[in-house]
CSV table of C-alpha atoms in Angstrom, one decimal:
chain,number,residue,atom,x,y,z
A,1,ASP,CA,0.0,0.0,0.0
A,2,SER,CA,1.7,3.2,-1.2
A,3,GLN,CA,-0.9,5.6,0.4
A,4,GLN,CA,0.6,8.2,2.7
A,5,TYR,CA,-1.3,10.9,4.5
A,6,LEU,CA,-0.2,14.5,4.7
A,7,TYR,CA,0.3,14.3,8.4
A,8,GLU,CA,2.6,11.4,7.9
A,9,THR,CA,4.8,13.3,5.4
A,10,PHE,CA,4.8,16.6,7.3
A,11,PRO,CA,4.2,15.8,11.0
A,12,GLU,CA,5.6,19.2,12.2
A,13,VAL,CA,3.1,21.0,10.0
A,14,VAL,CA,-0.1,18.9,9.9
A,15,SER,CA,-1.9,17.4,13.0
A,16,PRO,CA,-4.0,14.4,12.3
A,17,LEU,CA,-6.7,15.8,14.6
A,18,GLU,CA,-6.6,19.5,13.9
A,19,GLY,CA,-5.5,19.6,10.3
A,20,VAL,CA,-3.0,22.1,8.8
A,21,GLU,CA,-1.8,24.6,11.4
A,22,ASN,CA,1.1,26.4,9.6
A,23,GLU,CA,-0.2,29.4,7.6
A,24,HIS,CA,2.9,29.3,5.3
A,25,PHE,CA,2.2,25.7,4.4
A,26,ILE,CA,-1.5,26.5,3.7
A,27,VAL,CA,-0.5,29.3,1.3
A,28,TRP,CA,2.1,27.1,-0.4
A,29,MET,CA,-0.4,24.3,-1.0
A,30,ARG,CA,-3.0,26.6,-2.5
A,31,THR,CA,-3.2,26.0,-6.2
A,32,ALA,CA,-1.8,28.8,-8.5
A,33,ALA,CA,-4.0,30.0,-11.3
A,34,LEU,CA,-1.1,30.5,-13.8
A,35,PRO,CA,2.1,28.5,-14.5
A,36,THR,CA,4.3,31.4,-13.4
A,37,PHE,CA,3.3,32.5,-9.9
A,38,ARG,CA,4.5,34.1,-6.6
A,39,LYS,CA,3.3,33.0,-3.2
A,40,LEU,CA,3.5,35.4,-0.3
A,41,TYR,CA,5.4,33.9,2.6
A,42,GLY,CA,5.3,36.8,4.9
A,43,VAL,CA,5.2,40.6,5.4
A,44,ILE,CA,7.8,42.8,7.0
A,45,ASP,CA,5.7,45.3,8.9
A,46,THR,CA,8.5,47.6,10.0
A,47,ASP,CA,10.3,50.2,7.8
A,48,LEU,CA,13.8,49.1,6.8
A,49,PRO,CA,16.4,51.8,6.6
A,50,LYS,CA,18.2,52.2,3.3
A,51,GLY,CA,21.3,50.0,3.2
A,52,SER,CA,20.2,47.7,6.0
A,53,THR,CA,21.0,44.0,5.7
A,54,VAL,CA,18.2,41.4,5.8
A,55,THR,CA,19.1,37.7,6.5
A,56,PHE,CA,16.9,34.8,5.7
A,57,GLN,CA,17.2,31.1,6.5
A,58,VAL,CA,15.8,29.0,3.6
A,59,ASP,CA,15.2,25.3,3.9
A,60,ALA,CA,14.5,23.5,0.5
A,61,TYR,CA,12.3,20.5,1.2
A,62,PHE,CA,10.6,20.2,-2.2
A,63,SER,CA,12.5,19.5,-5.4
A,64,VAL,CA,11.5,21.4,-8.5
A,65,SER,CA,14.1,19.9,-10.9
A,66,GLU,CA,11.7,17.1,-11.9
A,67,PHE,CA,9.5,19.6,-13.8
A,68,SER,CA,12.1,22.2,-14.7
A,69,GLY,CA,10.8,24.6,-12.0
A,70,THR,CA,12.8,27.3,-10.1
A,71,LYS,CA,12.6,28.8,-6.7
A,72,SER,CA,13.5,32.4,-5.8
A,73,LEU,CA,13.3,34.8,-2.9
A,74,VAL,CA,11.8,38.1,-3.9
A,75,LEU,CA,11.6,41.2,-1.7
A,76,SER,CA,9.1,43.6,-3.0
A,77,THR,CA,7.2,46.7,-2.0
A,78,VAL,CA,3.5,47.4,-2.4
A,79,THR,CA,2.0,50.8,-3.3
A,80,TRP,CA,-1.5,52.1,-3.3
A,81,PHE,CA,-1.7,50.9,-6.9
A,82,GLY,CA,-0.8,47.3,-6.2
A,83,GLY,CA,2.2,45.1,-6.2
A,84,LYS,CA,4.4,43.8,-9.1
A,85,ASN,CA,1.7,43.6,-11.7
A,86,ASN,CA,-0.2,46.8,-12.4
A,87,PHE,CA,-2.6,45.1,-14.8
A,88,PHE,CA,-5.6,44.9,-12.5
A,89,GLY,CA,-5.2,48.5,-11.3
A,90,VAL,CA,-5.0,49.8,-14.8
A,91,ALA,CA,-7.9,47.6,-16.0
A,92,PHE,CA,-10.1,48.8,-13.1
A,93,LEU,CA,-9.4,52.4,-13.9
A,94,ILE,CA,-10.1,52.0,-17.6
A,95,VAL,CA,-13.3,50.0,-17.1
A,96,GLY,CA,-14.5,52.5,-14.5
A,97,SER,CA,-13.7,55.4,-16.8
A,98,ILE,CA,-15.6,53.8,-19.7
A,99,CYS,CA,-18.6,53.1,-17.4
A,100,LEU,CA,-18.5,56.7,-16.3
A,101,VAL,CA,-18.5,58.0,-19.9
A,102,VAL,CA,-21.3,55.7,-20.9
A,103,GLY,CA,-23.4,56.7,-17.9
A,104,ILE,CA,-22.9,60.4,-18.5
A,105,SER,CA,-23.8,60.0,-22.2
A,106,LEU,CA,-27.0,58.0,-21.4
A,107,GLU,CA,-27.9,60.7,-18.9
A,108,PHE,CA,-27.4,63.5,-21.5
A,109,ASN,CA,-29.5,61.4,-24.0
A,110,LEU,CA,-32.3,61.1,-21.4
A,111,ILE,CA,-32.2,64.9,-20.7
A,112,TYR,CA,-32.0,65.9,-24.4
A,113,ASN,CA,-34.6,63.4,-25.9
A,114,GLY,CA,-36.7,62.7,-22.8
A,115,PRO,CA,-37.8,59.3,-21.8
A,116,ARG,CA,-39.3,57.1,-24.5
A,117,LYS,CA,-43.0,56.5,-24.5
A,118,ALA,CA,-44.0,53.2,-22.9
A,119,GLY,CA,-46.1,51.0,-25.3
A,120,ASP,CA,-45.2,53.1,-28.4
A,121,LYS,CA,-45.8,50.8,-31.5
A,122,VAL,CA,-42.9,52.5,-33.4
A,123,TYR,CA,-40.4,50.5,-31.4
A,124,LEU,CA,-42.0,47.1,-32.3
A,125,ASP,CA,-40.7,46.8,-35.9
């Protein structure tokens, strides 16, 4: 029998009674939507002075060479506009602007032409 449960493979992370307890492990096991992805491990809540040295201890328990994968440690900043990828921020601004323009033009049409008559047979053809 080759069946092995998650708590048998990772006893320090998974309890057989309570399930997964480690938040970092939960984030890592969450399925990524795209083939190239980043998974947030943690957040540094304090401001780091310019030129300061940050030290990390990394333990590699999972091999990625079998599927030509890579691992990286990325330090990034987040602004009010988002993180690394500005696509969603720009897309929301563009779609919101288009909706605003369409709404204003419909309002001007209503003011200029007035509401259409309900039950008018002209609109049936």
